[in-house]
PDB file of C-alpha atoms in Angstrom:
ATOM      1  CA  UNK A   1      -3.157 -24.874  44.265  1.00 87.00           C
ATOM      2  CA  UNK A   2      -3.966 -26.979  46.425  1.00 87.00           C
ATOM      3  CA  UNK A   3      -7.343 -26.531  47.057  1.00 88.00           C
ATOM      4  CA  UNK A   4      -7.316 -28.088  43.466  1.00 92.00           C
ATOM      5  CA  UNK A   5      -5.071 -30.789  44.552  1.00 93.00           C
ATOM      6  CA  UNK A   6      -7.563 -31.466  47.297  1.00 94.00           C
ATOM      7  CA  UNK A   7     -10.458 -31.790  44.994  1.00 94.00           C
ATOM      8  CA  UNK A   8      -7.928 -33.634  42.393  1.00 95.00           C
ATOM      9  CA  UNK A   9      -6.483 -36.174  44.786  1.00 95.00           C
ATOM     10  CA  UNK A  10      -8.190 -36.039  47.982  1.00 95.00           C
ATOM     11  CA  UNK A  11      -6.953 -39.355  49.921  1.00 94.00           C
ATOM     12  CA  UNK A  12      -3.208 -38.603  48.435  1.00 95.00           C
ATOM     13  CA  UNK A  13      -3.613 -34.663  50.040  1.00 96.00           C
ATOM     14  CA  UNK A  14      -5.164 -35.891  53.106  1.00 96.00           C
ATOM     15  CA  UNK A  15      -2.828 -38.293  54.053  1.00 95.00           C
ATOM     16  CA  UNK A  16      -0.047 -35.362  53.155  1.00 96.00           C
ATOM     17  CA  UNK A  17      -1.577 -32.847  54.998  1.00 97.00           C
ATOM     18  CA  UNK A  18      -1.457 -34.998  58.069  1.00 97.00           C
ATOM     19  CA  UNK A  19       2.147 -35.273  57.565  1.00 97.00           C
ATOM     20  CA  UNK A  20       2.274 -31.947  57.823  1.00 97.00           C
ATOM     21  CA  UNK A  21       0.989 -31.170  60.603  1.00 98.00           C
ATOM     22  CA  UNK A  22       3.052 -34.407  62.813  1.00 98.00           C
ATOM     23  CA  UNK A  23       6.088 -32.512  60.989  1.00 98.00           C
ATOM     24  CA  UNK A  24       4.698 -28.613  62.372  1.00 97.00           C
ATOM     25  CA  UNK A  25       3.860 -29.991  66.318  1.00 97.00           C
ATOM     26  CA  UNK A  26       7.603 -31.077  66.203  1.00 97.00           C
ATOM     27  CA  UNK A  27       9.113 -28.135  64.740  1.00 97.00           C
ATOM     28  CA  UNK A  28       7.580 -25.842  67.630  1.00 97.00           C
ATOM     29  CA  UNK A  29       8.243 -27.989  70.389  1.00 97.00           C
ATOM     30  CA  UNK A  30      10.909 -27.717  68.956  1.00 98.00           C
ATOM     31  CA  UNK A  31      11.383 -24.658  69.019  1.00 98.00           C
ATOM     32  CA  UNK A  32       8.557 -24.231  72.121  1.00 97.00           C
ATOM     33  CA  UNK A  33       6.122 -22.664  70.529  1.00 95.00           C
ATOM     34  CA  UNK A  34       2.033 -23.857  70.439  1.00 94.00           C
ATOM     35  CA  UNK A  35       0.730 -24.855  67.266  1.00 95.00           C
ATOM     36  CA  UNK A  36      -1.729 -23.196  65.839  1.00 97.00           C
ATOM     37  CA  UNK A  37      -3.266 -24.090  61.861  1.00 97.00           C
ATOM     38  CA  UNK A  38      -5.232 -22.438  59.699  1.00 97.00           C
ATOM     39  CA  UNK A  39      -6.135 -24.917  56.942  1.00 96.00           C
ATOM     40  CA  UNK A  40      -8.243 -22.426  54.675  1.00 95.00           C
ATOM     41  CA  UNK A  41      -5.420 -19.770  53.167  1.00 91.00           C
ATOM     42  CA  UNK A  42      -7.205 -18.710  50.303  1.00 90.00           C
ATOM     43  CA  UNK A  43     -10.390 -21.588  50.091  1.00 93.00           C
ATOM     44  CA  UNK A  44     -13.175 -21.760  52.133  1.00 95.00           C
ATOM     45  CA  UNK A  45     -13.665 -24.940  52.893  1.00 96.00           C
ATOM     46  CA  UNK A  46     -15.921 -26.924  55.221  1.00 97.00           C
ATOM     47  CA  UNK A  47     -13.575 -29.248  57.026  1.00 97.00           C
ATOM     48  CA  UNK A  48     -15.610 -30.574  59.175  1.00 97.00           C
ATOM     49  CA  UNK A  49     -17.536 -32.476  56.697  1.00 96.00           C
ATOM     50  CA  UNK A  50     -13.977 -34.719  55.393  1.00 96.00           C
ATOM     51  CA  UNK A  51     -12.860 -38.039  57.061  1.00 96.00           C
ATOM     52  CA  UNK A  52      -9.312 -37.864  56.859  1.00 95.00           C
ATOM     53  CA  UNK A  53      -9.300 -41.649  58.919  1.00 94.00           C
ATOM     54  CA  UNK A  54     -10.497 -43.735  61.223  1.00 94.00           C
ATOM     55  CA  UNK A  55     -13.444 -42.065  60.818  1.00 95.00           C
ATOM     56  CA  UNK A  56     -12.581 -38.661  62.357  1.00 97.00           C
ATOM     57  CA  UNK A  57     -12.254 -35.579  60.505  1.00 97.00           C
ATOM     58  CA  UNK A  58      -8.852 -33.300  61.247  1.00 98.00           C
ATOM     59  CA  UNK A  59      -9.905 -31.322  63.780  1.00 98.00           C
ATOM     60  CA  UNK A  60     -10.704 -34.508  65.515  1.00 97.00           C
ATOM     61  CA  UNK A  61      -8.139 -35.900  64.339  1.00 97.00           C
ATOM     62  CA  UNK A  62      -6.480 -34.320  66.207  1.00 97.00           C
ATOM     63  CA  UNK A  63      -7.787 -32.826  69.258  1.00 97.00           C
ATOM     64  CA  UNK A  64      -4.589 -30.966  70.705  1.00 95.00           C
ATOM     65  CA  UNK A  65      -4.251 -28.600  67.734  1.00 97.00           C
ATOM     66  CA  UNK A  66      -5.867 -25.158  68.200  1.00 98.00           C
ATOM     67  CA  UNK A  67      -7.323 -25.290  64.005  1.00 98.00           C
ATOM     68  CA  UNK A  68      -8.815 -21.794  62.860  1.00 98.00           C
ATOM     69  CA  UNK A  69     -10.616 -20.149  60.037  1.00 97.00           C
ATOM     70  CA  UNK A  70     -12.637 -16.978  58.042  1.00 97.00           C
ATOM     71  CA  UNK A  71     -15.358 -18.012  56.407  1.00 96.00           C
ATOM     72  CA  UNK A  72     -18.562 -16.137  54.288  1.00 95.00           C
ATOM     73  CA  UNK A  73     -20.715 -19.337  54.317  1.00 94.00           C
ATOM     74  CA  UNK A  74     -22.673 -18.501  57.942  1.00 93.00           C
ATOM     75  CA  UNK A  75     -24.384 -21.032  59.715  1.00 90.00           C
ATOM     76  CA  UNK A  76     -21.359 -23.780  60.053  1.00 93.00           C
ATOM     77  CA  UNK A  77     -21.905 -26.832  62.405  1.00 93.00           C
ATOM     78  CA  UNK A  78     -18.986 -26.669  64.377  1.00 96.00           C
ATOM     79  CA  UNK A  79     -19.952 -25.649  68.120  1.00 93.00           C
ATOM     80  CA  UNK A  80     -19.021 -29.364  68.661  1.00 95.00           C
ATOM     81  CA  UNK A  81     -15.146 -28.838  67.601  1.00 97.00           C
ATOM     82  CA  UNK A  82     -14.199 -27.291  70.641  1.00 97.00           C
ATOM     83  CA  UNK A  83     -10.467 -27.354  69.070  1.00 98.00           C
ATOM     84  CA  UNK A  84     -12.130 -25.259  65.369  1.00 98.00           C
ATOM     85  CA  UNK A  85     -12.726 -21.472  66.046  1.00 97.00           C
ATOM     86  CA  UNK A  86     -14.107 -19.302  62.883  1.00 97.00           C
ATOM     87  CA  UNK A  87     -14.842 -15.829  62.376  1.00 97.00           C
ATOM     88  CA  UNK A  88     -16.871 -14.584  59.701  1.00 97.00           C
ATOM     89  CA  UNK A  89     -15.789 -12.748  56.771  1.00 96.00           C
ATOM     90  CA  UNK A  90     -17.250  -9.728  55.827  1.00 95.00           C
ATOM     91  CA  UNK A  91     -17.619  -8.333  52.032  1.00 91.00           C
ATOM     92  CA  UNK A  92     -19.749  -6.786  49.518  1.00 87.00           C
ATOM     93  CA  UNK A  93     -22.920  -7.338  50.133  1.00 85.00           C
ATOM     94  CA  UNK A  94     -23.187  -9.907  52.613  1.00 91.00           C
ATOM     95  CA  UNK A  95     -24.058  -6.175  55.611  1.00 89.00           C
ATOM     96  CA  UNK A  96     -27.137  -8.844  56.166  1.00 94.00           C
ATOM     97  CA  UNK A  97     -25.042 -12.541  57.705  1.00 95.00           C
ATOM     98  CA  UNK A  98     -22.621 -10.184  59.199  1.00 94.00           C
ATOM     99  CA  UNK A  99     -25.681  -8.185  60.954  1.00 94.00           C
ATOM    100  CA  UNK A 100     -27.064 -11.816  61.570  1.00 95.00           C
ATOM    101  CA  UNK A 101     -23.100 -13.526  62.425  1.00 95.00           C
ATOM    102  CA  UNK A 102     -22.824 -11.425  65.381  1.00 94.00           C
ATOM    103  CA  UNK A 103     -26.087 -11.549  66.569  1.00 93.00           C
ATOM    104  CA  UNK A 104     -25.497 -14.911  67.032  1.00 92.00           C
ATOM    105  CA  UNK A 105     -22.201 -14.508  68.949  1.00 91.00           C
ATOM    106  CA  UNK A 106     -19.393 -15.425  65.802  1.00 94.00           C
ATOM    107  CA  UNK A 107     -16.517 -12.465  65.256  1.00 95.00           C
ATOM    108  CA  UNK A 108     -16.036 -10.912  62.271  1.00 97.00           C
ATOM    109  CA  UNK A 109     -13.483  -9.558  60.043  1.00 97.00           C
ATOM    110  CA  UNK A 110     -13.790  -6.640  57.856  1.00 96.00           C
ATOM    111  CA  UNK A 111     -12.005  -4.259  56.092  1.00 96.00           C
ATOM    112  CA  UNK A 112     -11.669  -0.444  56.703  1.00 95.00           C
ATOM    113  CA  UNK A 113     -10.150   2.734  55.450  1.00 94.00           C
ATOM    114  CA  UNK A 114      -9.632   3.466  58.978  1.00 93.00           C
ATOM    115  CA  UNK A 115     -10.593   1.498  62.247  1.00 94.00           C
ATOM    116  CA  UNK A 116     -12.577   2.540  64.305  1.00 94.00           C
ATOM    117  CA  UNK A 117     -13.270   2.353  67.997  1.00 93.00           C
ATOM    118  CA  UNK A 118     -16.102   0.470  67.464  1.00 92.00           C
ATOM    119  CA  UNK A 119     -18.770  -0.424  64.158  1.00 92.00           C
ATOM    120  CA  UNK A 120     -22.256  -1.883  64.107  1.00 90.00           C
ATOM    121  CA  UNK A 121     -22.660  -1.471  68.351  1.00 90.00           C
ATOM    122  CA  UNK A 122     -19.563  -3.547  68.970  1.00 93.00           C
ATOM    123  CA  UNK A 123     -16.534  -2.639  68.987  1.00 93.00           C
ATOM    124  CA  UNK A 124     -13.490  -3.259  67.198  1.00 95.00           C
ATOM    125  CA  UNK A 125      -9.966  -4.635  68.170  1.00 95.00           C
ATOM    126  CA  UNK A 126      -6.965  -3.757  65.182  1.00 95.00           C
ATOM    127  CA  UNK A 127      -6.395  -7.428  63.430  1.00 97.00           C
ATOM    128  CA  UNK A 128      -3.097  -6.091  61.569  1.00 96.00           C
ATOM    129  CA  UNK A 129      -1.592  -7.408  64.770  1.00 94.00           C
ATOM    130  CA  UNK A 130      -0.797 -10.838  64.431  1.00 95.00           C
ATOM    131  CA  UNK A 131      -4.089 -13.689  62.649  1.00 94.00           C
ATOM    132  CA  UNK A 132      -4.719 -15.599  65.541  1.00 96.00           C
ATOM    133  CA  UNK A 133      -8.063 -14.788  65.722  1.00 96.00           C
ATOM    134  CA  UNK A 134      -8.601 -17.511  68.060  1.00 96.00           C
ATOM    135  CA  UNK A 135      -7.608 -15.187  70.959  1.00 96.00           C
ATOM    136  CA  UNK A 136     -10.606 -12.070  69.956  1.00 95.00           C
ATOM    137  CA  UNK A 137     -13.117 -11.466  72.531  1.00 92.00           C
ATOM    138  CA  UNK A 138     -16.742 -13.523  71.597  1.00 90.00           C
ATOM    139  CA  UNK A 139     -18.549 -11.509  69.236  1.00 89.00           C
ATOM    140  CA  UNK A 140     -15.962  -8.768  68.236  1.00 93.00           C
ATOM    141  CA  UNK A 141     -15.046  -6.838  65.166  1.00 97.00           C
ATOM    142  CA  UNK A 142     -11.229  -7.680  64.434  1.00 97.00           C
ATOM    143  CA  UNK A 143     -10.412  -4.797  62.150  1.00 97.00           C
ATOM    144  CA  UNK A 144      -7.970  -4.575  59.592  1.00 96.00           C
ATOM    145  CA  UNK A 145      -6.744  -1.939  57.761  1.00 96.00           C
ATOM    146  CA  UNK A 146      -6.951  -1.207  53.581  1.00 94.00           C
ATOM    147  CA  UNK A 147      -3.992  -1.834  52.460  1.00 94.00           C
ATOM    148  CA  UNK A 148      -2.510  -2.049  48.643  1.00 93.00           C
ATOM    149  CA  UNK A 149      -5.940  -1.949  46.173  1.00 91.00           C
ATOM    150  CA  UNK A 150      -7.972  -2.092  48.719  1.00 92.00           C
ATOM    151  CA  UNK A 151      -6.915   1.597  49.448  1.00 91.00           C
ATOM    152  CA  UNK A 152      -8.860   2.441  46.533  1.00 90.00           C
ATOM    153  CA  UNK A 153     -11.770  -0.141  46.380  1.00 87.00           C
ATOM    154  CA  UNK A 154     -14.924   1.181  46.265  1.00 86.00           C
ATOM    155  CA  UNK A 155     -16.903  -1.774  45.914  1.00 87.00           C
ATOM    156  CA  UNK A 156     -18.262  -2.203  49.247  1.00 85.00           C
ATOM    157  CA  UNK A 157     -15.227  -4.612  50.417  1.00 89.00           C
ATOM    158  CA  UNK A 158     -13.394  -1.883  52.989  1.00 93.00           C
ATOM    159  CA  UNK A 159     -15.848  -0.293  55.058  1.00 91.00           C
ATOM    160  CA  UNK A 160     -15.252   3.830  54.953  1.00 88.00           C
ATOM    161  CA  UNK A 161     -15.481   5.427  58.542  1.00 83.00           C
ATOM    162  CA  UNK A 162     -16.127   9.546  58.575  1.00 71.00           C
ATOM    163  CA  UNK A 163     -13.903  10.781  61.172  1.00 54.00           C
ATOM    164  CA  UNK A 164     -17.201  12.878  62.737  1.00 46.00           C
ATOM    165  CA  UNK A 165     -14.651  15.430  64.558  1.00 50.00           C
ATOM    166  CA  UNK A 166     -12.737  16.454  61.631  1.00 46.00           C
ATOM    167  CA  UNK A 167     -16.544  16.628  60.078  1.00 40.00           C
TER     168      UNK A 167
END
């Protein structure tokens, strides 16, 4: 619904977004927490491309906020944004992009039937503990355990790990 609103009425959407972020900052301060913002919950918008106010994108407008997202778009130009962290999302059919993302030092999120210690020569850590991907070690794989319908997925989205010890 929010993505539809973004495209239907972008100016009002961006005004409301800044209001919401300012409110989150105030609420976090009251609770003694550090605010962080994940803009893409179900979308994969390149927020770095959109001017919000004064010729600035949302990251430039709030340089004291840590933003983070997942993306399936390899090669986004965000290195100049120190407060924005992207984790590449593995999906069925994008293994070549996963390998390129890892080679470029990006973190990658992957869903597994059983989270392994390593995969594709990279360490895997349990990403079900929290969603703060910007805290993950650089160039690592955030392993998520398949849940719900994903447990029966056969598309390639869920990586199947063979337990060598059991064979």
